[in-house]
Amino acid sequence: MPRRSTPHQRSILDRTLVVDNGAFSIKAGFVSSTPNLDDCHIIPNCLARERDKKIWVGSEIEACRDFGEMAFRRPVEKGYVVNWEAEKAIWDSTFLNPKSKLSCDPDETNLILTEAPNTTAALQSNCDQIIFEEYEFATYSRHIGPSLNAYHDIQHFFGSPSRDTQTPASPAECLLVIDSGFSHSVITPLYKGRPIQQAIRRLDVGGKLLTNYLKELLSTRHYNLINEEHLVNEAKEKVCFVSNDFRNDLERTWKGASSKRRLPEQQQQEEIVVDYVLPDYNAGSTGQIRPHDPSLAARVKKMGAMANPGGIVEDFMTLGNERFAVPELLFSPIDVGMKEAGLPETVMQSLSGLPQGLWPAMLANILVVGGNSLFDGFMERL
């Protein structure tokens, strides 16, 4: 009688790499027994091409100094990886380059990878195939991004003592994750770390749409910036904010001739209207905000440009309602013709898909993540 072979039991390795493969950037780091922010690294998830045709891959773009008319190629579209050729080039540069801070040997590393909720089976299969055949990590686990948020030490955010890092972490019992990122915004209710599938809701408004909308506004009112994605995205992050009184702020920045609609000049300019100085890549300067000077703006209209005290000629844009009209799309997509509910209504739609007994616990444990949550006034408005 032939001898039965015993299956080989492979032990779990100590080194684990966690990768949040976002549309705009990759957040990755190695698991540590004493975690801190320095363990996490942010890598641009894109390929970029300069005007002189030079190609930058992933984190290499941090060494670039001229972003003028730079073209970007992103492997993630609408939240899903659709171009593994480009993604693999970024991963190779990040995880296989000996000079990288995240360099590792896949054979000796466990991988925890995130994906967007409701990813199709075909895209999941493509991802698994790349992981197993191209990288051959020792072990591999794929999760939706919001489910990992349930394992945060959430009570520590509210002043409770930190939990013991030596004991296995238990997920929060009830957690409502609002993730507003580059491609879209997703509402994901979690119960004991597991998503409640029928209550997941998605809003197709994210940072990419806001940047494109700002490009159109600035190209119509100021300079042609259609091909300046990096410049406009940087300006959006620096000057935009979420208004808690949209109608009143719109009146304060009104430029019409009707005296009934115009407010006193001092109140009109206060806090909202600013001048944004465009970056000068030749001089190595970045975009800057400064208080609006109406007299300076009038002189620039006649002269075309203005020299600063150092004698350097600078271009700037006067920004008013653009500052809050762009983020307003998160709360009112109908402003650009999108027949979708805003973020607060989407949250309520998600709650309506849950048993009412879970509503109090979900509303008491809301976690907001994503780049759009960094807008000033976002949390107060939500």
XYZ file of C-alpha atoms in Angstrom:
382
model
C 0.000 0.000 0.000
C 1.528 3.345 -1.016
C 2.549 5.689 1.767
C 0.458 8.818 2.107
C 2.314 12.078 1.719
C 1.939 14.554 4.547
C 1.103 18.110 3.501
C 3.859 20.641 4.078
C 2.880 23.182 6.726
C 4.464 26.534 5.925
C 4.899 28.771 8.936
C 3.722 32.375 8.883
C 6.665 34.723 8.488
C 7.299 37.615 10.866
C 7.549 40.320 8.185
C 4.235 41.616 6.851
C 3.738 44.363 4.272
C 0.429 46.251 4.253
C -0.434 48.027 0.989
C -3.386 50.396 0.546
C -3.362 50.715 -3.232
C -5.200 54.014 -3.702
C -5.988 55.780 -6.962
C -3.864 58.853 -6.178
C -1.243 57.372 -3.876
C -0.124 54.102 -2.335
C 0.015 53.986 1.455
C 2.290 51.148 2.525
C 4.414 50.011 5.424
C 5.673 47.029 7.387
C 3.824 45.810 10.459
C 5.620 46.752 13.682
C 5.122 45.810 17.322
C 5.489 49.509 18.183
C 3.661 51.250 15.326
C 4.138 54.937 14.556
C 3.560 57.245 11.607
C 7.124 56.805 10.370
C 6.279 53.197 9.506
C 3.866 54.363 6.797
C 5.093 55.669 3.461
C 3.111 57.470 0.762
C 4.050 56.797 -2.857
C 2.429 58.555 -5.838
C 0.515 55.878 -7.744
C 1.278 57.156 -11.221
C 3.690 57.375 -14.126
C 4.548 60.933 -15.140
C 6.073 62.362 -18.307
C 7.785 65.752 -18.463
C 7.812 68.171 -21.369
C 11.219 66.804 -22.392
C 9.748 63.236 -22.457
C 11.515 62.090 -19.289
C 9.510 59.436 -17.411
C 9.107 59.394 -13.633
C 7.856 56.235 -11.886
C 6.120 56.307 -8.501
C 8.236 57.870 -5.752
C 10.808 59.089 -8.289
C 8.510 62.032 -8.958
C 9.518 63.516 -5.588
C 12.852 64.484 -7.203
C 11.132 66.309 -10.076
C 11.315 70.113 -10.048
C 9.428 71.044 -13.228
C 5.781 69.973 -13.268
C 4.790 72.227 -16.163
C 2.487 70.431 -18.634
C 3.331 67.120 -16.991
C 1.212 64.218 -18.232
C 0.099 61.586 -15.726
C -0.830 57.964 -16.328
C -2.669 56.350 -13.442
C -3.262 52.579 -13.281
C -6.380 52.997 -11.120
C -9.593 54.232 -12.746
C -12.850 54.739 -10.819
C -11.256 53.040 -7.832
C -10.190 49.828 -9.593
C -6.812 48.727 -10.964
C -7.332 48.449 -14.717
C -3.746 48.760 -15.947
C -1.472 46.222 -14.278
C 1.363 46.991 -16.686
C 1.679 50.480 -15.229
C 0.919 49.284 -11.690
C 3.621 46.636 -11.887
C 6.202 49.242 -12.914
C 5.292 51.299 -9.833
C 5.357 48.275 -7.528
C 8.711 47.127 -8.897
C 10.175 50.567 -8.244
C 8.690 50.617 -4.733
C 9.075 47.064 -3.411
C 11.896 45.521 -5.454
C 14.295 48.458 -5.700
C 17.084 47.941 -3.112
C 17.274 51.717 -2.567
C 13.596 51.969 -1.648
C 12.547 52.215 1.999
C 9.926 49.524 1.296
C 12.310 47.144 -0.433
C 11.576 43.517 0.435
C 12.002 39.930 -0.689
C 8.497 38.723 -1.626
C 9.429 35.123 -0.771
C 10.093 36.206 2.802
C 7.199 38.672 3.182
C 3.475 38.401 3.880
C 1.227 40.764 1.906
C -2.026 42.390 2.999
C -3.569 44.274 0.061
C -6.652 46.472 -0.056
C -9.218 46.799 -2.813
C -12.298 48.926 -3.403
C -15.697 47.603 -2.254
C -17.710 45.751 -4.901
C -14.695 44.978 -7.092
C -15.716 42.650 -9.917
C -14.594 39.029 -9.926
C -12.608 39.551 -13.145
C -10.542 42.366 -11.625
C -9.991 40.339 -8.448
C -8.772 37.410 -10.547
C -6.344 39.653 -12.428
C -4.981 40.960 -9.135
C -4.522 37.468 -7.667
C -2.777 36.304 -10.819
C -0.256 39.159 -10.684
C 0.445 38.586 -6.983
C 0.967 34.835 -7.317
C 2.771 34.678 -10.661
C 4.776 37.902 -10.788
C 5.707 38.485 -7.145
C 5.172 35.189 -5.292
C 4.680 36.648 -1.819
C 4.940 34.096 0.990
C 1.298 34.637 2.020
C -1.335 36.933 0.583
C -4.578 38.349 1.941
C -6.897 40.714 0.064
C -9.437 42.916 1.887
C -11.593 45.916 1.114
C -9.964 49.045 2.490
C -12.699 50.097 4.977
C -12.663 46.718 6.773
C -9.096 47.335 7.964
C -10.196 50.598 9.586
C -12.209 48.578 12.094
C -8.939 47.371 13.641
C -7.736 50.880 14.491
C -7.409 51.756 18.156
C -10.430 54.033 17.787
C -11.032 54.547 21.520
C -7.520 55.984 21.836
C -8.643 58.876 19.584
C -11.042 59.941 22.354
C -8.544 59.876 25.196
C -8.790 56.263 26.349
C -5.544 54.429 27.168
C -3.847 52.706 24.243
C -4.551 49.010 23.965
C -1.881 46.394 24.482
C -0.029 45.846 21.194
C 1.031 42.345 22.284
C -2.515 40.959 22.208
C -4.453 40.344 18.970
C -6.574 43.323 17.981
C -10.346 42.910 17.856
C -12.367 44.942 15.361
C -14.830 47.604 16.427
C -18.295 46.090 16.810
C -20.075 48.764 14.769
C -18.345 51.285 12.529
C -19.561 53.509 9.690
C -16.650 54.349 7.378
C -16.966 57.373 5.077
C -14.117 57.215 2.562
C -13.900 60.203 0.199
C -10.876 59.712 -2.007
C -9.482 60.492 -5.441
C -11.862 58.438 -7.594
C -15.076 58.335 -5.581
C -16.655 58.424 -2.136
C -17.899 55.226 -0.481
C -20.044 54.647 2.615
C -19.312 51.256 4.200
C -21.062 50.039 7.388
C -19.015 47.425 9.242
C -20.204 44.941 11.846
C -17.364 43.246 13.729
C -15.005 44.152 10.913
C -17.179 42.715 8.147
C -18.956 44.935 5.594
C -22.738 44.852 5.424
C -22.929 44.452 1.687
C -26.495 45.598 1.031
C -25.843 48.926 2.793
C -22.683 49.962 0.900
C -23.292 53.136 -1.107
C -21.032 54.891 -3.613
C -20.904 58.511 -4.790
C -18.965 59.057 -8.014
C -17.476 62.339 -6.811
C -13.854 62.386 -5.711
C -10.714 64.454 -5.839
C -10.192 63.826 -9.557
C -13.571 65.318 -10.471
C -12.954 68.318 -8.207
C -9.544 68.963 -9.810
C -10.995 68.750 -13.327
C -13.826 71.110 -12.387
C -11.353 73.622 -10.944
C -9.265 73.365 -14.128
C -12.319 74.353 -16.184
C -13.165 77.288 -13.928
C -9.610 78.653 -13.869
C -9.128 78.157 -17.614
C -12.301 80.128 -18.275
C -11.664 82.964 -15.813
C -7.869 83.254 -15.635
C -5.233 81.220 -17.494
C -5.436 78.131 -19.684
C -4.566 75.407 -17.183
C -6.214 72.408 -18.839
C -2.844 70.633 -19.175
C -1.615 71.651 -15.704
C -3.065 68.868 -13.549
C -0.357 69.006 -10.886
C -0.525 72.789 -10.543
C -4.321 72.851 -10.249
C -4.419 69.925 -7.821
C -1.857 71.679 -5.623
C -3.905 74.891 -5.735
C -7.063 72.966 -4.837
C -5.430 71.475 -1.752
C -4.129 74.866 -0.590
C -7.035 77.262 -1.216
C -10.300 75.295 -1.315
C -12.595 74.894 1.675
C -16.107 73.623 2.381
C -18.598 76.387 3.051
C -21.076 76.007 5.897
C -23.279 78.717 4.366
C -22.937 78.412 0.614
C -25.540 81.014 -0.343
C -24.146 83.666 1.999
C -20.558 83.073 0.876
C -21.676 83.281 -2.737
C -23.200 86.705 -2.022
C -19.983 87.859 -0.353
C -17.993 87.096 -3.504
C -20.617 88.441 -5.931
C -19.121 90.627 -8.673
C -22.296 91.739 -10.396
C -23.309 95.363 -10.934
C -26.529 95.255 -8.906
C -26.075 97.280 -5.718
C -28.801 95.263 -4.013
C -26.819 92.036 -4.334
C -23.413 93.513 -3.561
C -22.229 93.791 0.004
C -19.783 96.401 1.309
C -16.338 95.983 -0.243
C -14.621 95.254 3.055
C -17.073 92.462 3.917
C -16.936 91.130 0.365
C -13.164 90.667 0.415
C -12.878 89.497 4.021
C -11.399 86.008 4.388
C -12.758 84.542 1.136
C -11.134 86.324 -1.821
C -7.398 85.607 -1.984
C -4.582 85.874 -4.494
C -2.864 82.634 -5.456
C 0.670 83.160 -6.768
C 1.453 80.570 -9.432
C 4.600 78.491 -8.957
C 7.738 79.359 -10.899
C 9.392 76.043 -11.718
C 12.462 77.770 -13.158
C 13.087 79.567 -9.871
C 12.040 76.550 -7.781
C 9.179 78.384 -6.055
C 5.854 76.791 -5.153
C 2.337 78.191 -5.270
C 1.491 80.553 -2.420
C -1.604 82.206 -0.962
C -1.691 85.853 0.062
C -4.436 88.324 0.988
C -6.213 89.899 -1.936
C -5.004 93.373 -2.943
C -7.577 95.025 -5.289
C -5.191 97.831 -6.288
C -2.459 95.364 -7.212
C -4.921 93.275 -9.231
C -5.993 96.370 -11.161
C -2.399 97.281 -12.027
C -1.634 93.743 -13.157
C -4.566 93.831 -15.569
C -2.921 96.778 -17.281
C 0.681 95.574 -17.112
C 0.137 91.825 -17.628
C 2.431 90.758 -14.767
C 3.859 92.219 -11.588
C 7.308 92.020 -10.012
C 7.486 91.144 -6.341
C 9.776 93.009 -3.923
C 12.658 90.757 -4.977
C 12.308 91.883 -8.587
C 10.987 88.535 -9.837
C 8.014 88.746 -12.181
C 5.125 86.667 -10.875
C 1.711 85.620 -12.154
C -1.204 85.210 -9.816
C -4.922 84.509 -9.877
C -7.585 86.150 -7.753
C -9.789 83.372 -6.385
C -13.219 83.978 -4.905
C -16.153 81.600 -5.145
C -13.939 78.976 -6.817
C -12.550 78.248 -3.364
C -15.800 76.802 -2.034
C -17.793 76.068 -5.219
C -15.472 73.180 -6.135
C -15.732 71.176 -2.861
C -19.474 71.900 -2.864
C -19.811 69.136 -5.489
C -19.317 66.609 -2.691
C -22.555 67.828 -1.131
C -24.436 68.918 -4.254
C -23.392 66.986 -7.400
C -26.434 68.361 -9.215
C -24.458 71.624 -9.603
C -22.640 70.002 -12.552
C -25.599 67.957 -13.765
C -24.852 64.709 -11.910
C -28.081 63.015 -10.872
C -26.708 61.710 -7.592
C -27.333 62.524 -3.968
C -24.757 64.446 -1.994
C -22.571 62.911 0.686
C -24.963 63.423 3.658
C -27.887 61.963 1.691
C -25.713 59.024 0.620
C -24.911 58.323 4.272
C -28.644 58.257 5.067
C -29.263 55.925 2.124
C -26.633 53.598 3.544
C -28.268 53.661 6.973
C -31.650 52.882 5.408
C -30.195 49.560 4.259
C -29.458 48.551 7.861
C -31.751 47.298 10.624
C -32.874 50.280 12.691
C -31.413 48.688 15.787
C -27.912 49.310 14.383
C -28.467 52.997 13.613
C -27.499 54.411 17.055
C -24.271 52.385 17.180
C -23.315 53.314 13.618
C -24.012 57.019 14.110
C -22.007 56.969 17.347
C -18.983 55.427 15.593
C -18.320 57.265 12.325
C -14.824 57.219 10.870
C -14.041 59.656 8.044
C -11.009 58.959 5.852
C -9.752 60.024 2.430
C -8.018 63.089 1.043
C -11.202 65.136 0.603
C -11.807 65.042 4.355
C -8.790 67.370 4.728
C -10.704 70.326 3.266
C -11.257 73.007 5.908
C -14.874 72.888 7.031
C -15.524 69.381 5.680
C -16.181 67.741 9.038
C -18.381 70.577 10.310
C -20.511 70.524 7.144
C -20.836 66.732 7.129
